[in-house]
Tab-separated table of C-alpha atoms in Angstrom:
chain	number	residue	atom	x	y	z
A	721	UNK	CA	107.257	-93.832	16.354
A	722	UNK	CA	106.692	-95.387	19.763
A	723	UNK	CA	102.956	-94.774	19.837
A	724	UNK	CA	100.342	-92.317	21.025
A	725	UNK	CA	99.819	-90.872	24.485
A	726	UNK	CA	96.382	-89.373	25.048
A	727	UNK	CA	96.076	-86.527	27.528
A	728	UNK	CA	92.659	-84.931	27.642
A	729	UNK	CA	90.081	-83.300	29.885
A	730	UNK	CA	86.817	-85.097	29.196
A	731	UNK	CA	84.010	-84.717	31.718
A	732	UNK	CA	81.307	-86.436	29.674
A	733	UNK	CA	83.408	-88.556	27.257
A	734	UNK	CA	82.879	-86.279	24.230
A	735	UNK	CA	86.402	-84.866	24.110
A	736	UNK	CA	87.838	-88.337	24.685
A	737	UNK	CA	85.797	-89.696	21.792
A	738	UNK	CA	87.126	-86.992	19.462
A	739	UNK	CA	90.732	-87.478	20.535
A	740	UNK	CA	90.522	-91.243	20.064
A	741	UNK	CA	89.006	-90.871	16.593
A	742	UNK	CA	92.064	-88.855	15.552
A	743	UNK	CA	94.452	-91.337	17.149
A	744	UNK	CA	92.791	-94.356	15.570
A	745	UNK	CA	93.154	-92.777	12.132
A	746	UNK	CA	96.864	-92.308	12.790
A	747	UNK	CA	97.144	-96.088	13.130
A	748	UNK	CA	99.636	-96.218	15.995
A	749	UNK	CA	99.520	-98.183	19.256
A	750	UNK	CA	98.429	-96.514	22.488
A	751	UNK	CA	101.139	-95.846	25.045
A	752	UNK	CA	98.982	-94.318	27.750
A	753	UNK	CA	95.659	-92.561	28.290
A	754	UNK	CA	95.135	-89.870	30.920
A	755	UNK	CA	91.851	-88.091	31.614
A	756	UNK	CA	92.632	-84.898	33.514
A	757	UNK	CA	88.984	-84.752	34.584
A	758	UNK	CA	89.486	-87.759	36.838
A	759	UNK	CA	89.672	-86.345	40.323
A	760	UNK	CA	92.854	-88.033	41.467
A	761	UNK	CA	96.569	-87.344	41.259
A	762	UNK	CA	98.352	-89.082	38.416
A	763	UNK	CA	101.963	-89.224	37.361
A	764	UNK	CA	102.404	-87.452	34.051
A	765	UNK	CA	104.456	-89.113	31.305
A	766	UNK	CA	107.940	-88.176	30.160
A	767	UNK	CA	108.260	-87.557	26.442
A	768	UNK	CA	111.056	-88.115	23.952
A	769	UNK	CA	111.426	-86.744	20.440
A	770	UNK	CA	109.894	-89.835	18.782
A	771	UNK	CA	106.722	-89.814	20.915
A	772	UNK	CA	103.328	-88.540	19.784
A	773	UNK	CA	100.861	-86.874	22.158
A	774	UNK	CA	97.235	-86.072	21.391
A	775	UNK	CA	96.265	-83.345	23.828
A	776	UNK	CA	92.623	-82.323	23.913
A	777	UNK	CA	90.291	-80.194	26.003
A	778	UNK	CA	86.772	-78.780	25.882
A	779	UNK	CA	86.039	-75.085	25.462
A	780	UNK	CA	84.310	-73.346	28.347
A	781	UNK	CA	83.177	-69.777	27.555
A	782	UNK	CA	85.872	-69.463	24.900
A	783	UNK	CA	88.787	-70.697	27.007
A	784	UNK	CA	90.249	-73.959	28.282
A	785	UNK	CA	89.211	-75.291	31.710
A	786	UNK	CA	91.618	-73.965	34.330
A	787	UNK	CA	91.949	-77.466	35.779
A	788	UNK	CA	93.211	-78.720	32.408
A	789	UNK	CA	95.525	-75.750	31.901
A	790	UNK	CA	97.310	-76.402	35.193
A	791	UNK	CA	98.120	-79.973	34.118
A	792	UNK	CA	99.052	-79.230	30.504
A	793	UNK	CA	101.499	-76.531	31.618
A	794	UNK	CA	103.438	-79.148	33.593
A	795	UNK	CA	104.110	-81.294	30.509
A	796	UNK	CA	107.560	-81.228	28.916
A	797	UNK	CA	107.631	-82.221	25.269
A	798	UNK	CA	111.381	-82.509	24.610
A	799	UNK	CA	110.666	-82.251	20.885
A	800	UNK	CA	107.849	-84.824	20.819
A	801	UNK	CA	105.098	-84.516	18.229
A	802	UNK	CA	101.764	-83.163	19.417
A	803	UNK	CA	98.251	-82.901	18.043
A	804	UNK	CA	96.207	-80.113	19.669
A	805	UNK	CA	92.453	-80.502	19.734
A	806	UNK	CA	89.602	-78.535	21.311
A	807	UNK	CA	85.912	-79.436	21.406
A	808	UNK	CA	83.183	-76.810	21.726
A	809	UNK	CA	79.400	-76.775	21.892
A	810	UNK	CA	78.535	-75.177	18.526
A	811	UNK	CA	78.905	-71.580	19.747
A	812	UNK	CA	82.568	-70.631	19.170
A	813	UNK	CA	85.964	-71.806	20.299
A	814	UNK	CA	87.256	-68.203	20.534
A	815	UNK	CA	90.854	-68.252	21.872
A	816	UNK	CA	90.910	-71.816	23.203
A	817	UNK	CA	92.842	-73.473	20.365
A	818	UNK	CA	95.413	-70.672	20.301
A	819	UNK	CA	95.757	-71.008	24.081
A	820	UNK	CA	96.387	-74.747	23.760
A	821	UNK	CA	98.893	-74.501	20.897
A	822	UNK	CA	100.796	-71.720	22.658
A	823	UNK	CA	101.128	-73.822	25.804
A	824	UNK	CA	102.379	-76.812	23.817
A	825	UNK	CA	104.940	-74.690	21.982
A	826	UNK	CA	106.147	-73.282	25.303
A	827	UNK	CA	106.523	-76.871	26.559
A	828	UNK	CA	108.734	-77.793	23.566
A	829	UNK	CA	106.270	-79.902	21.586
A	830	UNK	CA	106.399	-80.002	17.785
A	831	UNK	CA	102.771	-79.413	16.810
A	832	UNK	CA	101.887	-81.409	13.713
A	833	UNK	CA	98.200	-80.534	13.681
A	834	UNK	CA	95.549	-78.491	15.474
A	835	UNK	CA	91.788	-78.627	15.220
A	836	UNK	CA	88.510	-77.435	16.705
A	837	UNK	CA	85.597	-79.862	16.645
A	838	UNK	CA	81.991	-79.732	17.776
A	839	UNK	CA	80.344	-81.710	20.550
A	840	UNK	CA	76.966	-81.523	22.252
A	841	UNK	CA	76.861	-78.494	24.523
A	842	UNK	CA	77.410	-79.517	28.133
A	843	UNK	CA	74.938	-77.036	29.639
A	844	UNK	CA	72.370	-76.635	26.851
A	845	UNK	CA	72.298	-80.093	25.220
A	846	UNK	CA	69.879	-79.104	22.456
A	847	UNK	CA	72.752	-77.088	20.971
A	848	UNK	CA	75.068	-79.365	19.018
A	849	UNK	CA	72.815	-82.272	19.950
A	850	UNK	CA	74.266	-85.731	19.249
A	851	UNK	CA	77.556	-84.334	18.032
A	852	UNK	CA	80.093	-85.442	17.096
A	853	UNK	CA	77.902	-87.178	14.518
A	854	UNK	CA	78.877	-89.395	11.582
A	855	UNK	CA	79.960	-86.431	9.479
A	856	UNK	CA	82.126	-85.137	12.323
A	857	UNK	CA	83.723	-88.539	12.821
A	858	UNK	CA	84.713	-88.638	9.157
A	859	UNK	CA	86.404	-85.245	9.499
A	860	UNK	CA	88.167	-86.373	12.679
A	861	UNK	CA	89.501	-89.400	10.804
A	862	UNK	CA	90.618	-87.219	7.895
A	863	UNK	CA	92.429	-84.953	10.343
A	864	UNK	CA	94.156	-87.954	11.945
A	865	UNK	CA	95.247	-89.271	8.548
A	866	UNK	CA	96.680	-85.861	7.641
A	867	UNK	CA	98.620	-85.780	10.928
A	868	UNK	CA	99.999	-89.255	10.267
A	869	UNK	CA	101.137	-88.209	6.782
A	870	UNK	CA	102.795	-85.143	8.296
A	871	UNK	CA	104.795	-87.312	10.681
A	872	UNK	CA	105.747	-89.794	7.963
A	873	UNK	CA	106.981	-86.978	5.709
A	874	UNK	CA	109.608	-86.088	8.286
A	875	UNK	CA	109.935	-82.521	7.019
A	876	UNK	CA	111.081	-79.557	9.121
A	877	UNK	CA	108.216	-77.894	10.929
A	878	UNK	CA	106.838	-74.518	9.912
A	879	UNK	CA	104.747	-72.221	12.059
A	880	UNK	CA	101.225	-73.517	12.591
A	881	UNK	CA	98.601	-70.773	12.661
A	882	UNK	CA	95.218	-71.097	14.336
A	883	UNK	CA	92.342	-68.738	15.039
A	884	UNK	CA	92.423	-66.704	18.222
A	885	UNK	CA	93.567	-63.496	19.853
A	886	UNK	CA	96.163	-62.627	22.444
A	887	UNK	CA	95.674	-61.438	25.124
A	888	UNK	CA	93.022	-64.125	25.441
A	889	UNK	CA	89.435	-63.237	26.241
A	890	UNK	CA	88.607	-63.165	29.928
A	891	UNK	CA	86.890	-66.398	31.026
A	892	UNK	CA	83.192	-65.895	31.604
A	893	UNK	CA	81.342	-66.921	34.738
A	894	UNK	CA	78.739	-69.597	34.125
A	895	UNK	CA	75.645	-68.819	36.220
A	896	UNK	CA	74.158	-72.320	35.972
A	897	UNK	CA	75.200	-75.349	38.011
A	898	UNK	CA	73.738	-78.856	38.235
A	899	UNK	CA	71.295	-79.415	41.057
A	900	UNK	CA	70.539	-82.647	42.862
A	901	UNK	CA	67.068	-84.060	43.382
A	902	UNK	CA	67.377	-85.526	46.875
A	903	UNK	CA	64.370	-87.769	46.199
A	904	UNK	CA	66.346	-89.642	43.546
A	905	UNK	CA	69.804	-89.536	45.136
A	906	UNK	CA	70.856	-92.793	46.841
A	907	UNK	CA	74.040	-91.233	48.311
A	908	UNK	CA	76.369	-93.509	46.327
A	909	UNK	CA	78.836	-90.561	46.234
A	910	UNK	CA	80.011	-91.320	42.690
A	911	UNK	CA	79.422	-87.676	41.754
A	912	UNK	CA	81.650	-86.475	44.598
A	913	UNK	CA	84.319	-89.032	43.728
A	914	UNK	CA	84.475	-88.037	40.079
A	915	UNK	CA	84.002	-84.270	40.295
A	916	UNK	CA	87.258	-82.874	38.840
A	917	UNK	CA	87.285	-79.838	41.143
A	918	UNK	CA	85.881	-81.332	44.357
A	919	UNK	CA	82.717	-79.224	44.266
A	920	UNK	CA	80.476	-81.946	45.737
A	921	UNK	CA	80.610	-82.749	49.425
A	922	UNK	CA	81.114	-86.513	49.903
A	923	UNK	CA	79.411	-86.259	53.312
A	924	UNK	CA	76.353	-84.768	51.630
A	925	UNK	CA	76.407	-85.479	47.877
A	926	UNK	CA	73.166	-83.548	47.377
A	927	UNK	CA	75.088	-80.316	48.054
A	928	UNK	CA	77.243	-78.507	45.470
A	929	UNK	CA	79.713	-75.693	46.080
A	930	UNK	CA	78.810	-73.375	43.206
A	931	UNK	CA	81.963	-71.321	43.750
A	932	UNK	CA	84.044	-74.386	42.867
A	933	UNK	CA	81.725	-75.918	40.257
A	934	UNK	CA	82.873	-75.404	36.641
A	935	UNK	CA	79.583	-76.672	35.128
A	936	UNK	CA	81.347	-79.459	33.241
A	937	UNK	CA	78.372	-81.822	33.593
A	938	UNK	CA	80.449	-84.728	34.882
A	939	UNK	CA	78.161	-85.318	37.851
A	940	UNK	CA	75.159	-85.543	35.502
A	941	UNK	CA	77.041	-87.953	33.259
A	942	UNK	CA	78.155	-90.125	36.199
A	943	UNK	CA	74.885	-90.334	38.134
A	944	UNK	CA	73.119	-93.659	37.554
A	945	UNK	CA	70.028	-92.415	39.411
A	946	UNK	CA	69.538	-89.406	37.085
A	947	UNK	CA	69.403	-87.296	40.236
A	948	UNK	CA	71.479	-84.395	38.896
A	949	UNK	CA	70.486	-81.924	36.205
A	950	UNK	CA	70.314	-78.251	35.277
A	951	UNK	CA	66.958	-76.760	36.212
A	952	UNK	CA	65.061	-73.612	37.124
A	953	UNK	CA	63.166	-70.910	35.255
A	954	UNK	CA	66.266	-68.817	34.538
A	955	UNK	CA	67.994	-71.865	33.045
A	956	UNK	CA	64.999	-72.654	30.828
A	957	UNK	CA	64.716	-69.079	29.558
A	958	UNK	CA	68.465	-68.754	28.993
A	959	UNK	CA	68.441	-72.078	27.154
A	960	UNK	CA	65.822	-70.866	24.692
A	961	UNK	CA	67.849	-67.741	23.941
A	962	UNK	CA	71.091	-69.686	23.639
A	963	UNK	CA	69.521	-72.242	21.319
A	964	UNK	CA	68.114	-69.503	19.091
A	965	UNK	CA	71.474	-67.744	18.858
A	966	UNK	CA	73.488	-70.908	18.200
A	967	UNK	CA	71.203	-73.150	16.169
A	968	UNK	CA	73.168	-72.866	12.908
A	969	UNK	CA	75.473	-75.837	12.471
A	970	UNK	CA	79.184	-75.092	12.868
A	971	UNK	CA	81.723	-77.251	11.060
A	972	UNK	CA	85.115	-78.520	12.254
A	973	UNK	CA	88.239	-76.520	11.471
A	974	UNK	CA	91.713	-78.032	11.371
A	975	UNK	CA	95.197	-77.429	10.025
A	976	UNK	CA	98.444	-79.379	9.806
A	977	UNK	CA	101.973	-78.002	9.853
A	978	UNK	CA	103.502	-77.401	6.432
């Protein structure tokens, strides 16, 4: 095997951390690493049959981010191995993993493993707080080791089945978007530069286009002045309800091809 190519959408580094934990357990060198959330054009790699790609994305309201979907659909596997991974905030991953595996199959990847893992919720951080934790990291490593063994076995691939329904659930609209405290903002424009969908005006980085914003939390993660956050009475009340409904710990789910 030539090595691993990482392709992921990671606004706050959580999905990247999960993908890398799987790759490190596979014990292969890194060919390339692409974060789709970076707001700049990048040339996508060409794959051959002896390549391995770890392709990962977060789950937003039960589906994959549209920005990630547009990029993943462009990929052409040419028989390369692929590991599909989604990360969700302890609510449910719904149809997201099925959506990802179906896209990879359509792009001629041989899927050796697929998994859904838990990260801290990007809008309500008390849900799934501090995850992936040590227990999650151990499962991620176990998943990576199982994928490596699957590649080394060199057996013909069988159908890989994951949870989900088709047609996929309709993506939900998120009513909450990060707001900027102009008293803290120093107009460095890092948030505008790194917003994956261009929702922040570089001429006025205190302003956000809520119609474009996907509530990924990247601007909050990027801001060194702590000027951006979710706020407001509706957000606080919704957070309490969401936390109550999703407080029970969810565990990772994964499968390898047999």
